[in-house]
Amino acid sequence: MRKFFIILLILLLSGSAVFYIGWISFQIGPNQYGVVFSKTNGWEPSVVRAGNFCWCWQKLIPTNVSMYIYEPSIQHSNLSIEQNLPSGEHYSQYMEGNPDFTYSIELSVEWNVDPELLPNLAAQREILPENLAELEESLESSVSQNIRTELTAMMRTAGQENTQPILSEIETNLAQKVSIAMREVNIQSIRINNMSFPDIELYEAGREIYQELLESRRAAIQQASTEIVFDDMMTERQLNALQTYGKVITDYPLLLDYFSLSVETGADPLGLNKLSNDGR
């Protein structure tokens, strides 16, 4: 009986040791994430989180497993954007007072590297914990650029559709669009701290004035082109007539004397002057 308890105790201790060796999630602290690499299996596709039980049998093999612990922090970015609505500077030139169609937005963004993509970043881009700060720094400029691009497109749409943008909708749509464009990033929040937007009705009036001006210029150019074509046709007709007259006079040189006499006397018994006028 005593031997049985000794064997049972040994089994329990061995099982506990095996369990403890393979239990890796206890090494993860708050706001930390683990990525496991083993010589037998390579990079594990799932991230290890604190509070979630994770047992790794590969760790039973000595020196087989390495776990990299990441601590992605919340990044804060502040942006100021000031731009004209599409063609606003052109519309303003033709309106009384030269109204300003510039919009300005000041916003703050909170974001972090998506923990779920840490295994992929480690496997494909060799981003280890010591490189995480460099990744966050490079992503910051990409986040800012994506926000500027998406915000410009949203303001352009607002100008084209003559709608006044709503702050809450801008914040929500920006977060969604940037998250889709940048899979490595989780947008925690986007807050617009200050925003000024031009009078959309005045902007629409300026667009109508500008379009009317373009139509007038287009009509004037078309009319001028028509007149040029007509003048060219008349010039060509006159040249053809002169060539014909020259050939006739070459063949009949006495006509020069006839025309000279007709000019001096005003007489045209053959009616040739009338024919020449009709040819013109």
CSV table of C-alpha atoms in Angstrom, one decimal:
chain,number,residue,atom,x,y,z
A,1,MET,CA,0.0,0.0,0.0
A,2,ARG,CA,2.8,2.3,0.9
A,3,LYS,CA,4.5,1.5,-2.4
A,4,PHE,CA,1.3,2.4,-4.3
A,5,PHE,CA,1.2,5.8,-2.6
A,6,ILE,CA,4.8,6.5,-3.4
A,7,ILE,CA,4.2,5.6,-7.1
A,8,LEU,CA,1.1,7.8,-7.1
A,9,LEU,CA,3.0,10.7,-5.5
A,10,ILE,CA,5.8,10.3,-8.1
A,11,LEU,CA,3.2,10.3,-10.9
A,12,LEU,CA,1.5,13.4,-9.5
A,13,LEU,CA,4.8,15.2,-9.1
A,14,SER,CA,5.9,14.2,-12.6
A,15,GLY,CA,2.5,15.3,-14.0
A,16,SER,CA,2.7,18.6,-12.2
A,17,ALA,CA,6.2,19.2,-13.5
A,18,VAL,CA,5.1,18.4,-17.1
A,19,PHE,CA,2.1,20.6,-16.7
A,20,TYR,CA,4.2,23.4,-15.3
A,21,ILE,CA,6.9,23.2,-18.0
A,22,GLY,CA,4.3,23.3,-20.8
A,23,TRP,CA,2.1,26.0,-19.2
A,24,ILE,CA,3.4,29.2,-20.8
A,25,SER,CA,0.6,31.7,-20.4
A,26,PHE,CA,1.6,32.4,-16.7
A,27,GLN,CA,4.7,34.2,-18.0
A,28,ILE,CA,2.5,36.9,-19.6
A,29,GLY,CA,1.9,40.0,-17.6
A,30,PRO,CA,-0.8,42.7,-18.0
A,31,ASN,CA,-0.9,44.4,-21.4
A,32,GLN,CA,1.6,41.8,-22.7
A,33,TYR,CA,1.3,39.3,-25.5
A,34,GLY,CA,3.4,36.3,-26.2
A,35,VAL,CA,4.5,34.8,-29.5
A,36,VAL,CA,5.8,31.2,-29.5
A,37,PHE,CA,8.6,29.8,-31.7
A,38,SER,CA,9.6,26.2,-31.6
A,39,LYS,CA,12.3,24.4,-33.5
A,40,THR,CA,9.9,21.6,-34.2
A,41,ASN,CA,6.9,23.6,-35.4
A,42,GLY,CA,8.2,27.1,-36.2
A,43,TRP,CA,6.0,30.2,-35.3
A,44,GLU,CA,2.7,29.4,-33.6
A,45,PRO,CA,-0.2,31.3,-35.4
A,46,SER,CA,-2.0,32.3,-32.2
A,47,VAL,CA,-0.9,35.0,-29.8
A,48,VAL,CA,-0.6,34.1,-26.1
A,49,ARG,CA,-2.6,36.4,-23.8
A,50,ALA,CA,-2.5,36.9,-20.1
A,51,GLY,CA,-5.4,35.1,-18.3
A,52,ASN,CA,-6.0,32.7,-21.1
A,53,PHE,CA,-4.7,29.2,-20.4
A,54,CYS,CA,-2.2,28.0,-22.9
A,55,TRP,CA,-0.2,24.7,-22.7
A,56,CYS,CA,2.6,24.0,-25.2
A,57,TRP,CA,3.8,20.4,-25.5
A,58,GLN,CA,6.8,21.5,-27.6
A,59,LYS,CA,8.2,23.1,-24.4
A,60,LEU,CA,8.8,19.6,-23.0
A,61,ILE,CA,11.7,19.3,-25.3
A,62,PRO,CA,14.7,21.2,-23.8
A,63,THR,CA,15.8,24.4,-25.7
A,64,ASN,CA,13.1,23.7,-28.3
A,65,VAL,CA,10.8,26.7,-27.5
A,66,SER,CA,11.4,30.4,-27.3
A,67,MET,CA,8.6,32.8,-26.3
A,68,TYR,CA,8.8,36.5,-27.3
A,69,ILE,CA,6.9,38.9,-25.1
A,70,TYR,CA,5.5,42.0,-26.8
A,71,GLU,CA,4.0,45.0,-25.0
A,72,PRO,CA,2.4,47.2,-27.7
A,73,SER,CA,1.4,50.5,-26.2
A,74,ILE,CA,-1.4,52.9,-27.1
A,75,GLN,CA,0.0,55.5,-29.5
A,76,HIS,CA,-1.3,59.1,-29.6
A,77,SER,CA,-1.2,61.2,-32.8
A,78,ASN,CA,-2.5,64.8,-33.3
A,79,LEU,CA,-3.3,66.0,-36.8
A,80,SER,CA,-4.2,69.4,-38.3
A,81,ILE,CA,-5.6,69.5,-41.8
A,82,GLU,CA,-6.4,72.6,-43.8
A,83,GLN,CA,-7.5,72.4,-47.4
A,84,ASN,CA,-9.8,74.0,-50.0
A,85,LEU,CA,-13.0,72.2,-51.1
A,86,PRO,CA,-12.6,71.0,-54.7
A,87,SER,CA,-12.0,73.9,-57.0
A,88,GLY,CA,-13.0,76.3,-54.2
A,89,GLU,CA,-10.2,78.7,-55.1
A,90,HIS,CA,-11.5,79.0,-58.6
A,91,TYR,CA,-15.1,79.5,-57.6
A,92,SER,CA,-14.0,82.3,-55.1
A,93,GLN,CA,-12.4,84.4,-57.9
A,94,TYR,CA,-15.7,85.0,-59.6
A,95,MET,CA,-17.7,85.8,-56.5
A,96,GLU,CA,-18.2,89.1,-54.7
A,97,GLY,CA,-15.9,89.3,-51.7
A,98,ASN,CA,-13.8,86.3,-52.7
A,99,PRO,CA,-15.3,84.0,-50.1
A,100,ASP,CA,-13.0,81.4,-48.5
A,101,PHE,CA,-13.9,77.8,-49.1
A,102,THR,CA,-11.2,76.3,-46.9
A,103,TYR,CA,-12.0,73.7,-44.2
A,104,SER,CA,-9.8,73.0,-41.2
A,105,ILE,CA,-9.9,70.1,-38.9
A,106,GLU,CA,-7.9,69.3,-35.7
A,107,LEU,CA,-8.2,65.8,-34.5
A,108,SER,CA,-6.5,63.3,-32.1
A,109,VAL,CA,-6.0,59.6,-32.8
A,110,GLU,CA,-5.4,56.7,-30.4
A,111,TRP,CA,-4.1,53.5,-31.9
A,112,ASN,CA,-2.0,50.4,-31.3
A,113,VAL,CA,-0.4,47.5,-33.2
A,114,ASP,CA,-3.0,44.8,-33.5
A,115,PRO,CA,-1.8,42.0,-31.1
A,116,GLU,CA,-3.5,39.3,-33.2
A,117,LEU,CA,-1.0,40.1,-36.0
A,118,LEU,CA,2.1,39.8,-33.9
A,119,PRO,CA,2.8,36.2,-34.9
A,120,ASN,CA,2.4,37.1,-38.5
A,121,LEU,CA,4.7,40.2,-38.1
A,122,ALA,CA,7.3,38.0,-36.4
A,123,ALA,CA,7.2,35.2,-39.0
A,124,GLN,CA,7.0,37.3,-42.2
A,125,ARG,CA,8.7,40.6,-41.3
A,126,GLU,CA,11.0,39.4,-38.4
A,127,ILE,CA,9.5,42.0,-36.0
A,128,LEU,CA,10.7,41.0,-32.6
A,129,PRO,CA,10.0,42.8,-29.3
A,130,GLU,CA,13.1,44.9,-29.6
A,131,ASN,CA,11.9,46.1,-33.1
A,132,LEU,CA,8.4,47.0,-32.0
A,133,ALA,CA,9.2,50.6,-31.2
A,134,GLU,CA,10.6,51.1,-34.7
A,135,LEU,CA,7.5,49.5,-36.2
A,136,GLU,CA,5.2,51.8,-34.2
A,137,GLU,CA,7.2,54.8,-35.3
A,138,SER,CA,6.9,53.8,-39.0
A,139,LEU,CA,3.2,53.1,-38.7
A,140,GLU,CA,2.6,56.5,-37.1
A,141,SER,CA,3.3,58.3,-40.4
A,142,SER,CA,1.2,55.8,-42.3
A,143,VAL,CA,-1.7,56.3,-39.9
A,144,SER,CA,-1.5,60.0,-40.3
A,145,GLN,CA,-1.3,59.8,-44.1
A,146,ASN,CA,-4.2,57.4,-44.3
A,147,ILE,CA,-6.3,59.7,-42.2
A,148,ARG,CA,-5.5,62.7,-44.4
A,149,THR,CA,-6.3,60.7,-47.5
A,150,GLU,CA,-9.6,59.4,-46.3
A,151,LEU,CA,-10.6,62.7,-44.7
A,152,THR,CA,-9.8,64.6,-48.0
A,153,ALA,CA,-12.0,62.1,-49.9
A,154,MET,CA,-14.9,62.6,-47.4
A,155,MET,CA,-14.7,66.4,-47.6
A,156,ARG,CA,-14.6,66.2,-51.4
A,157,THR,CA,-17.8,64.0,-51.3
A,158,ALA,CA,-19.4,66.5,-48.9
A,159,GLY,CA,-18.7,69.3,-51.3
A,160,GLN,CA,-19.9,67.5,-54.4
A,161,GLU,CA,-23.1,66.4,-52.6
A,162,ASN,CA,-23.7,69.8,-50.9
A,163,THR,CA,-23.9,68.2,-47.5
A,164,GLN,CA,-22.6,69.6,-44.2
A,165,PRO,CA,-20.4,66.9,-42.6
A,166,ILE,CA,-21.4,65.6,-39.2
A,167,LEU,CA,-18.6,65.2,-36.6
A,168,SER,CA,-19.7,61.8,-35.2
A,169,GLU,CA,-20.1,60.3,-38.7
A,170,ILE,CA,-16.6,61.6,-39.7
A,171,GLU,CA,-15.0,60.0,-36.6
A,172,THR,CA,-16.7,56.6,-37.1
A,173,ASN,CA,-16.1,56.5,-40.8
A,174,LEU,CA,-12.5,57.5,-40.5
A,175,ALA,CA,-11.8,54.8,-37.9
A,176,GLN,CA,-13.5,52.1,-40.1
A,177,LYS,CA,-11.7,53.1,-43.3
A,178,VAL,CA,-8.2,53.4,-41.7
A,179,SER,CA,-8.7,50.0,-39.9
A,180,ILE,CA,-9.5,48.4,-43.3
A,181,ALA,CA,-6.6,50.1,-45.1
A,182,MET,CA,-4.1,49.2,-42.3
A,183,ARG,CA,-4.5,45.7,-41.0
A,184,GLU,CA,-1.6,46.0,-38.6
A,185,VAL,CA,-3.3,48.7,-36.6
A,186,ASN,CA,-6.2,48.9,-34.2
A,187,ILE,CA,-7.8,52.4,-34.2
A,188,GLN,CA,-8.9,52.9,-30.6
A,189,SER,CA,-10.5,56.3,-31.1
A,190,ILE,CA,-10.6,59.3,-33.4
A,191,ARG,CA,-11.8,62.6,-31.8
A,192,ILE,CA,-12.3,65.8,-33.7
A,193,ASN,CA,-11.3,68.6,-31.4
A,194,ASN,CA,-12.0,71.5,-33.7
A,195,MET,CA,-13.5,71.9,-37.1
A,196,SER,CA,-14.6,74.7,-39.4
A,197,PHE,CA,-16.4,74.1,-42.7
A,198,PRO,CA,-17.3,76.8,-45.3
A,199,ASP,CA,-20.9,77.7,-46.2
A,200,ILE,CA,-22.0,74.8,-48.4
A,201,GLU,CA,-24.8,76.9,-50.0
A,202,LEU,CA,-22.4,79.6,-50.9
A,203,TYR,CA,-20.0,77.0,-52.3
A,204,GLU,CA,-22.8,75.6,-54.5
A,205,ALA,CA,-23.6,79.1,-55.8
A,206,GLY,CA,-20.0,79.6,-56.7
A,207,ARG,CA,-19.9,76.3,-58.5
A,208,GLU,CA,-23.0,77.3,-60.5
A,209,ILE,CA,-21.4,80.7,-61.4
A,210,TYR,CA,-18.2,79.0,-62.5
A,211,GLN,CA,-20.0,76.4,-64.6
A,212,GLU,CA,-22.1,79.2,-66.3
A,213,LEU,CA,-18.8,81.0,-67.0
A,214,LEU,CA,-17.3,77.9,-68.6
A,215,GLU,CA,-20.4,77.4,-70.7
A,216,SER,CA,-20.2,81.0,-71.9
A,217,ARG,CA,-16.5,80.6,-72.8
A,218,ARG,CA,-17.2,77.3,-74.5
A,219,ALA,CA,-20.0,78.9,-76.6
A,220,ALA,CA,-17.7,81.9,-77.5
A,221,ILE,CA,-14.9,79.5,-78.5
A,222,GLN,CA,-17.3,77.5,-80.7
A,223,GLN,CA,-18.6,80.7,-82.3
A,224,ALA,CA,-15.0,81.9,-83.0
A,225,SER,CA,-14.1,78.6,-84.4
A,226,THR,CA,-17.1,78.7,-86.7
A,227,GLU,CA,-16.1,82.2,-88.0
A,228,ILE,CA,-12.5,81.1,-88.5
A,229,VAL,CA,-13.7,78.1,-90.6
A,230,PHE,CA,-16.0,80.4,-92.6
A,231,ASP,CA,-13.2,82.9,-93.3
A,232,ASP,CA,-10.9,80.0,-94.3
A,233,MET,CA,-13.5,78.8,-96.7
A,234,MET,CA,-14.0,82.2,-98.2
A,235,THR,CA,-10.3,82.8,-98.5
A,236,GLU,CA,-9.9,79.4,-100.3
A,237,ARG,CA,-12.8,80.3,-102.6
A,238,GLN,CA,-11.3,83.7,-103.5
A,239,LEU,CA,-7.9,82.0,-104.2
A,240,ASN,CA,-9.6,79.5,-106.5
A,241,ALA,CA,-11.4,82.4,-108.3
A,242,LEU,CA,-8.1,84.3,-108.7
A,243,GLN,CA,-6.4,81.2,-110.1
A,244,THR,CA,-9.2,80.8,-112.5
A,245,TYR,CA,-9.1,84.5,-113.6
A,246,GLY,CA,-5.3,84.2,-114.0
A,247,LYS,CA,-5.6,81.2,-116.2
A,248,VAL,CA,-8.3,82.9,-118.3
A,249,ILE,CA,-6.3,86.1,-118.7
A,250,THR,CA,-3.2,84.0,-119.6
A,251,ASP,CA,-5.3,82.3,-122.3
A,252,TYR,CA,-7.0,85.6,-123.4
A,253,PRO,CA,-4.6,88.5,-122.8
A,254,LEU,CA,-7.0,90.9,-124.6
A,255,LEU,CA,-9.3,90.7,-121.6
A,256,LEU,CA,-6.8,93.0,-119.7
A,257,ASP,CA,-7.5,95.7,-122.3
A,258,TYR,CA,-11.2,95.1,-122.0
A,259,PHE,CA,-11.3,95.4,-118.2
A,260,SER,CA,-9.1,98.6,-118.3
A,261,LEU,CA,-11.5,100.1,-120.9
A,262,SER,CA,-14.5,99.1,-118.8
A,263,VAL,CA,-13.0,100.8,-115.7
A,264,GLU,CA,-12.3,104.0,-117.7
A,265,THR,CA,-15.7,104.2,-119.5
A,266,GLY,CA,-17.9,102.3,-117.1
A,267,ALA,CA,-19.2,100.2,-120.0
A,268,ASP,CA,-19.4,96.4,-119.9
A,269,PRO,CA,-21.0,95.3,-123.1
A,270,LEU,CA,-20.1,91.6,-122.5
A,271,GLY,CA,-21.2,91.6,-118.8
A,272,LEU,CA,-17.8,90.2,-117.6
A,273,ASN,CA,-17.6,92.4,-114.6
A,274,LYS,CA,-20.9,91.0,-113.3
A,275,LEU,CA,-19.5,87.4,-113.7
A,276,SER,CA,-16.3,88.3,-111.8
A,277,ASN,CA,-18.4,89.8,-108.9
A,278,ASP,CA,-20.6,86.7,-108.8
A,279,GLY,CA,-17.5,84.5,-108.6
A,280,ARG,CA,-16.5,86.4,-105.5
